[in-house]
């Protein structure tokens, strides 16, 4: 199996350019080995998630952002399948409701942060408030400018309280997006995925890329990094995203808690010899 370098996709230094990551990149990988490694990563994630849940002291927040058809939905589906649903939740952030708009932009986000022991995945996030909102000019540039700071403070607040924050942009080209839209229109069972409004957003592609770049540079921190993941090959996207999640969980290094009873006293043999806790009548 080739080696996988995910560090090259990590945004550091404040001068990151999206053009430095080819959305079609697969390093030296081919589909077969990538699938195999993805399965291994999934196994590891499932085990680490159980420990995280049992330990109950830390949590993981995994954020996805992408242009339409970037593969957020299918990546989240594949990443979550097999994880104990009691320990993992997904939050999707759509156009804010009237009530949400009546509050600050982090209000609805903070309500969905992971509790100790949990993994939470965001399908879109507070970054929409410095992406689509900026591109459309729905907030003043002064406010947008302040929001980068608000986001960094908010994410630091979470990390200070035991939440590991990792953010992933699924990176595609406009040509790839068009291909995906075409596929959605070709099959009637995929029509529900097509939204003509996506074509309006698509016209602002360059503005979006510039806006993404600013957000990535302003809000990638050591304690809450951004990764830009080449996403035009589904199997490579899954390989990288699963590796980034596995690495994050391994860094957290969750441990099963110490037993709350004396393991020398409470042995399986003791249960077999009548100490089942049932009333005497039932034991006979
Ligand atoms: P799908 O893959 O199903 O299309 P989606 O995430 O694109 O999933 P939609 O309901 O199509 O879901 O789109 C949600 C829309 O809400 C996106 O265009 C997104 O930019 C927008 N949105 C999300 N958060 C905000 C926000 N805070 N302010 C304004 N628009 C937002
Ligand atoms: Mg959409």
Short mmCIF file of C-alpha atoms and ligand atoms in Angstrom, two decimals:
data_model
loop_
_atom_site.label_atom_id
_atom_site.label_comp_id
_atom_site.label_asym_id
_atom_site.label_seq_id
_atom_site.Cartn_x
_atom_site.Cartn_y
_atom_site.Cartn_z
CA UNK A 1 0.00 0.00 0.00
CA UNK A 2 1.34 3.49 -0.82
CA UNK A 3 1.81 5.98 2.01
CA UNK A 4 -0.87 8.61 2.50
CA UNK A 5 0.10 12.20 3.21
CA UNK A 6 -2.83 14.15 4.61
CA UNK A 7 -0.66 16.94 6.01
CA UNK A 8 -0.25 18.49 2.59
CA UNK A 9 -3.98 19.27 2.68
CA UNK A 10 -3.82 21.01 6.02
CA UNK A 11 -4.16 24.80 5.91
CA UNK A 12 -1.31 26.48 7.76
CA UNK A 13 0.57 29.75 7.70
CA UNK A 14 -2.21 32.08 6.58
CA UNK A 15 -1.13 32.18 2.93
CA UNK A 16 -2.82 29.06 1.66
CA UNK A 17 -4.07 29.11 -1.91
CA UNK A 18 -6.79 26.76 -3.16
CA UNK A 19 -4.98 26.48 -6.47
CA UNK A 20 -2.25 24.55 -4.62
CA UNK A 21 -4.58 21.55 -4.21
CA UNK A 22 -5.65 19.71 -7.36
CA UNK A 23 -9.26 18.57 -6.79
CA UNK A 24 -8.48 15.45 -8.85
CA UNK A 25 -5.37 14.50 -6.85
CA UNK A 26 -5.09 10.86 -5.72
CA UNK A 27 -1.36 10.83 -4.74
CA UNK A 28 -0.08 7.32 -5.65
CA UNK A 29 -3.34 5.60 -4.78
CA UNK A 30 -5.60 3.35 -6.78
CA UNK A 31 -9.19 2.46 -5.99
CA UNK A 32 -8.64 -1.07 -4.62
CA UNK A 33 -6.01 -0.29 -1.97
CA UNK A 34 -7.79 2.97 -1.11
CA UNK A 35 -11.00 1.04 -0.36
CA UNK A 36 -9.04 -1.42 1.74
CA UNK A 37 -7.37 1.33 3.74
CA UNK A 38 -10.73 3.08 4.14
CA UNK A 39 -12.16 -0.11 5.70
CA UNK A 40 -9.21 -0.29 8.08
CA UNK A 41 -9.73 3.34 9.05
CA UNK A 42 -13.41 2.69 9.61
CA UNK A 43 -12.64 -0.26 11.92
CA UNK A 44 -10.25 1.94 13.89
CA UNK A 45 -12.78 4.80 14.07
CA UNK A 46 -15.49 2.44 15.33
CA UNK A 47 -13.22 1.18 18.10
CA UNK A 48 -12.03 4.67 19.06
CA UNK A 49 -15.62 5.95 19.08
CA UNK A 50 -16.59 3.25 21.57
CA UNK A 51 -13.73 4.26 23.84
CA UNK A 52 -14.63 7.93 23.49
CA UNK A 53 -18.20 7.12 24.53
CA UNK A 54 -17.15 4.89 27.42
CA UNK A 55 -14.64 7.47 28.65
CA UNK A 56 -17.18 10.30 28.48
CA UNK A 57 -14.64 13.10 28.87
CA UNK A 58 -13.98 14.49 25.37
CA UNK A 59 -15.85 14.99 22.14
CA UNK A 60 -15.14 15.44 18.43
CA UNK A 61 -16.68 18.03 16.14
CA UNK A 62 -16.13 17.31 12.45
CA UNK A 63 -17.22 20.08 10.07
CA UNK A 64 -17.95 19.66 6.35
CA UNK A 65 -18.15 22.52 3.87
CA UNK A 66 -18.26 22.25 0.09
CA UNK A 67 -19.73 23.74 -3.03
CA UNK A 68 -22.98 22.04 -4.13
CA UNK A 69 -22.39 18.48 -5.38
CA UNK A 70 -19.05 18.36 -3.55
CA UNK A 71 -20.05 15.04 -1.97
CA UNK A 72 -20.89 16.06 1.61
CA UNK A 73 -23.93 13.81 1.83
CA UNK A 74 -22.34 10.65 0.51
CA UNK A 75 -19.12 11.20 2.49
CA UNK A 76 -21.09 11.61 5.72
CA UNK A 77 -23.18 8.53 4.92
CA UNK A 78 -20.13 6.32 4.33
CA UNK A 79 -18.19 7.74 7.25
CA UNK A 80 -21.01 7.23 9.75
CA UNK A 81 -22.19 3.80 8.65
CA UNK A 82 -21.12 1.24 11.21
CA UNK A 83 -20.54 3.77 13.99
CA UNK A 84 -22.83 3.20 16.96
CA UNK A 85 -25.67 5.69 16.30
CA UNK A 86 -25.88 6.37 20.04
CA UNK A 87 -22.48 7.99 19.92
CA UNK A 88 -22.61 9.95 16.67
CA UNK A 89 -24.98 12.64 15.37
CA UNK A 90 -25.19 14.73 12.23
CA UNK A 91 -26.42 18.33 12.16
CA UNK A 92 -27.34 19.93 8.82
CA UNK A 93 -27.45 23.70 8.68
CA UNK A 94 -29.80 25.06 6.02
CA UNK A 95 -31.06 28.59 5.36
CA UNK A 96 -31.64 29.99 8.87
CA UNK A 97 -35.20 30.20 10.18
CA UNK A 98 -36.79 33.45 11.32
CA UNK A 99 -36.05 32.55 14.91
CA UNK A 100 -32.44 31.69 14.13
CA UNK A 101 -32.01 34.97 12.26
CA UNK A 102 -33.31 36.81 15.31
CA UNK A 103 -30.16 35.69 17.18
CA UNK A 104 -26.42 35.94 16.62
CA UNK A 105 -25.03 33.60 13.95
CA UNK A 106 -23.49 31.17 16.45
CA UNK A 107 -26.68 30.69 18.47
CA UNK A 108 -28.03 27.77 16.45
CA UNK A 109 -24.56 26.29 16.05
CA UNK A 110 -23.76 26.24 19.77
CA UNK A 111 -26.96 24.27 20.46
CA UNK A 112 -25.66 21.45 18.27
CA UNK A 113 -22.15 21.02 19.69
CA UNK A 114 -21.22 17.50 20.83
CA UNK A 115 -21.66 16.46 24.46
CA UNK A 116 -18.78 14.66 26.16
CA UNK A 117 -18.32 11.19 24.66
CA UNK A 118 -19.97 12.12 21.36
CA UNK A 119 -18.94 12.64 17.75
CA UNK A 120 -20.88 15.40 15.98
CA UNK A 121 -20.72 15.97 12.26
CA UNK A 122 -21.77 19.28 10.75
CA UNK A 123 -23.17 19.23 7.22
CA UNK A 124 -22.53 22.95 6.54
CA UNK A 125 -21.87 25.11 9.56
CA UNK A 126 -21.20 28.57 10.99
CA UNK A 127 -18.83 29.04 8.03
CA UNK A 128 -21.89 29.69 5.82
CA UNK A 129 -22.03 33.03 7.63
CA UNK A 130 -18.67 34.02 6.16
CA UNK A 131 -19.23 32.23 2.81
CA UNK A 132 -22.65 32.54 1.15
CA UNK A 133 -23.51 35.52 3.36
CA UNK A 134 -20.31 37.30 2.31
CA UNK A 135 -20.64 36.44 -1.38
CA UNK A 136 -24.18 37.86 -1.42
CA UNK A 137 -23.39 40.83 0.80
CA UNK A 138 -26.13 39.87 3.29
CA UNK A 139 -24.00 41.25 6.14
CA UNK A 140 -21.74 44.30 6.20
CA UNK A 141 -18.06 43.77 5.50
CA UNK A 142 -17.27 45.11 8.98
CA UNK A 143 -19.44 42.43 10.54
CA UNK A 144 -17.98 39.68 8.35
CA UNK A 145 -14.51 40.82 9.36
CA UNK A 146 -15.45 40.47 13.03
CA UNK A 147 -16.99 37.06 12.44
CA UNK A 148 -13.63 35.42 11.69
CA UNK A 149 -12.59 36.43 15.19
CA UNK A 150 -15.90 35.28 16.67
CA UNK A 151 -15.49 31.90 14.98
CA UNK A 152 -11.93 31.47 16.26
CA UNK A 153 -12.97 32.42 19.79
CA UNK A 154 -15.97 30.07 19.63
CA UNK A 155 -13.88 27.15 18.40
CA UNK A 156 -11.25 27.86 21.08
CA UNK A 157 -14.00 27.85 23.67
CA UNK A 158 -14.99 24.39 22.47
CA UNK A 159 -11.43 23.04 22.44
CA UNK A 160 -10.82 24.47 25.93
CA UNK A 161 -13.77 22.37 27.08
CA UNK A 162 -12.61 19.07 25.66
CA UNK A 163 -13.98 19.20 22.10
CA UNK A 164 -11.55 18.46 19.30
CA UNK A 165 -12.55 20.54 16.25
CA UNK A 166 -11.60 19.49 12.71
CA UNK A 167 -12.85 21.16 9.53
CA UNK A 168 -12.87 19.75 6.04
CA UNK A 169 -13.53 21.42 2.70
CA UNK A 170 -14.39 18.96 -0.04
CA UNK A 171 -12.63 20.54 -3.00
CA UNK A 172 -14.00 20.15 -6.54
CA UNK A 173 -13.72 22.03 -9.84
CA UNK A 174 -16.64 23.78 -11.60
CA UNK A 175 -16.35 21.21 -14.41
CA UNK A 176 -16.83 18.36 -11.95
CA UNK A 177 -19.82 20.11 -10.42
CA UNK A 178 -21.47 20.45 -13.81
CA UNK A 179 -20.94 16.73 -14.46
CA UNK A 180 -22.65 15.93 -11.15
CA UNK A 181 -25.59 18.19 -11.98
CA UNK A 182 -25.89 16.45 -15.35
CA UNK A 183 -25.97 13.05 -13.63
CA UNK A 184 -28.68 14.28 -11.28
CA UNK A 185 -30.84 15.31 -14.24
CA UNK A 186 -30.25 12.09 -16.16
CA UNK A 187 -31.74 9.72 -13.59
CA UNK A 188 -35.29 10.45 -12.40
CA UNK A 189 -34.50 8.99 -8.98
CA UNK A 190 -31.87 11.71 -8.57
CA UNK A 191 -34.13 14.61 -9.52
CA UNK A 192 -34.76 15.39 -5.86
CA UNK A 193 -31.09 16.25 -5.51
CA UNK A 194 -31.22 18.91 -8.22
CA UNK A 195 -31.99 22.49 -7.33
CA UNK A 196 -32.00 25.09 -10.15
CA UNK A 197 -30.87 27.69 -7.58
CA UNK A 198 -27.53 25.85 -7.39
CA UNK A 199 -26.87 27.13 -10.93
CA UNK A 200 -27.20 30.71 -9.70
CA UNK A 201 -24.60 30.08 -6.98
CA UNK A 202 -22.38 28.37 -9.53
CA UNK A 203 -22.11 31.62 -11.53
CA UNK A 204 -20.21 33.09 -8.57
CA UNK A 205 -17.65 30.29 -8.47
CA UNK A 206 -14.58 32.53 -8.42
CA UNK A 207 -16.02 34.71 -5.68
CA UNK A 208 -16.77 31.59 -3.65
CA UNK A 209 -13.22 30.32 -4.04
CA UNK A 210 -11.81 33.65 -2.94
CA UNK A 211 -14.19 33.73 0.01
CA UNK A 212 -13.33 30.15 0.98
CA UNK A 213 -9.63 31.00 0.81
CA UNK A 214 -10.06 33.92 3.19
CA UNK A 215 -12.10 31.84 5.65
CA UNK A 216 -9.62 28.96 5.51
CA UNK A 217 -6.66 31.27 6.11
CA UNK A 218 -8.32 33.28 8.83
CA UNK A 219 -9.80 30.33 10.72
CA UNK A 220 -7.35 27.44 10.47
CA UNK A 221 -5.77 27.11 13.91
CA UNK A 222 -3.43 24.49 15.39
CA UNK A 223 -6.22 23.50 17.77
CA UNK A 224 -8.94 23.59 15.08
CA UNK A 225 -7.35 22.99 11.66
CA UNK A 226 -8.87 23.16 8.18
CA UNK A 227 -8.15 20.49 5.59
CA UNK A 228 -8.79 20.93 1.85
CA UNK A 229 -9.54 17.46 0.51
CA UNK A 230 -9.32 16.61 -3.22
CA UNK A 231 -12.83 15.29 -3.78
CA UNK A 232 -13.34 14.40 -7.43
CA UNK A 233 -12.61 10.72 -6.82
CA UNK A 234 -15.05 9.44 -4.26
CA UNK A 235 -12.72 6.66 -3.04
CA UNK A 236 -9.83 9.07 -2.51
CA UNK A 237 -12.04 11.60 -0.75
CA UNK A 238 -13.24 8.87 1.63
CA UNK A 239 -9.71 7.66 2.19
CA UNK A 240 -8.44 11.12 3.17
CA UNK A 241 -11.46 12.11 5.27
CA UNK A 242 -11.43 8.80 7.17
CA UNK A 243 -7.70 9.21 7.79
CA UNK A 244 -8.16 12.75 9.11
CA UNK A 245 -10.92 11.55 11.45
CA UNK A 246 -8.91 8.55 12.61
CA UNK A 247 -5.85 10.72 13.27
CA UNK A 248 -7.95 13.19 15.28
CA UNK A 249 -9.41 10.39 17.43
CA UNK A 250 -5.99 8.82 17.92
CA UNK A 251 -4.60 12.16 19.08
CA UNK A 252 -7.46 12.36 21.59
CA UNK A 253 -6.43 8.90 22.78
CA UNK A 254 -9.64 7.98 24.64
CA UNK A 255 -9.39 5.28 27.32
CA UNK A 256 -11.91 2.87 28.78
CA UNK A 257 -12.67 4.07 32.31
CA UNK A 258 -11.39 2.21 35.36
CA UNK A 259 -14.01 -0.32 36.56
CA UNK A 260 -16.28 0.94 39.33
CA UNK A 261 -15.99 -2.40 41.18
CA UNK A 262 -13.23 -4.64 42.50
CA UNK A 263 -12.33 -6.94 39.58
CA UNK A 264 -10.71 -9.46 41.95
CA UNK A 265 -13.89 -9.74 43.93
CA UNK A 266 -16.32 -9.70 41.00
CA UNK A 267 -15.30 -12.56 38.73
CA UNK A 268 -17.52 -14.42 36.23
CA UNK A 269 -17.16 -17.52 38.45
CA UNK A 270 -18.77 -15.67 41.32
CA UNK A 271 -21.94 -15.07 39.26
CA UNK A 272 -22.02 -18.75 38.31
CA UNK A 273 -21.85 -19.83 41.94
CA UNK A 274 -25.17 -18.23 42.81
CA UNK A 275 -24.39 -14.54 43.33
CA UNK A 276 -26.69 -13.45 40.51
CA UNK A 277 -28.50 -10.82 42.54
CA UNK A 278 -31.83 -12.60 41.99
CA UNK A 279 -34.16 -13.37 44.95
CA UNK A 280 -33.44 -16.68 46.70
CA UNK A 281 -36.67 -18.27 45.39
CA UNK A 282 -35.70 -17.62 41.77
CA UNK A 283 -32.17 -18.87 42.28
CA UNK A 284 -33.39 -22.34 43.31
P1 LIG B 1 -28.15 19.08 -0.66
O1 LIG B 1 -26.97 18.23 -0.90
O2 LIG B 1 -29.36 18.30 -0.29
O3 LIG B 1 -28.37 20.10 -1.72
P2 LIG B 1 -27.53 21.33 0.98
O4 LIG B 1 -26.64 21.39 2.19
O5 LIG B 1 -27.03 22.02 -0.24
O6 LIG B 1 -27.78 19.83 0.70
P3 LIG B 1 -29.90 22.81 0.69
O7 LIG B 1 -31.16 22.85 1.44
O8 LIG B 1 -29.90 22.56 -0.77
O9 LIG B 1 -28.93 21.80 1.41
O10 LIG B 1 -29.13 24.17 0.87
C1 LIG B 1 -28.95 24.76 2.07
C2 LIG B 1 -28.63 26.19 1.71
O11 LIG B 1 -28.65 26.92 2.91
C3 LIG B 1 -27.27 26.36 1.07
O12 LIG B 1 -27.37 27.12 -0.10
C4 LIG B 1 -26.51 27.14 2.13
O13 LIG B 1 -25.56 28.02 1.58
C5 LIG B 1 -27.63 27.87 2.82
N1 LIG B 1 -27.28 28.30 4.17
C6 LIG B 1 -26.81 27.54 5.17
N2 LIG B 1 -26.52 28.29 6.25
C7 LIG B 1 -26.81 29.56 5.90
C8 LIG B 1 -26.72 30.80 6.57
N3 LIG B 1 -26.27 30.89 7.82
N4 LIG B 1 -27.12 31.90 5.93
C9 LIG B 1 -27.58 31.82 4.67
N5 LIG B 1 -27.69 30.69 3.96
C10 LIG B 1 -27.30 29.57 4.58
MG1 LIG B 2 -28.10 22.13 -2.09
#
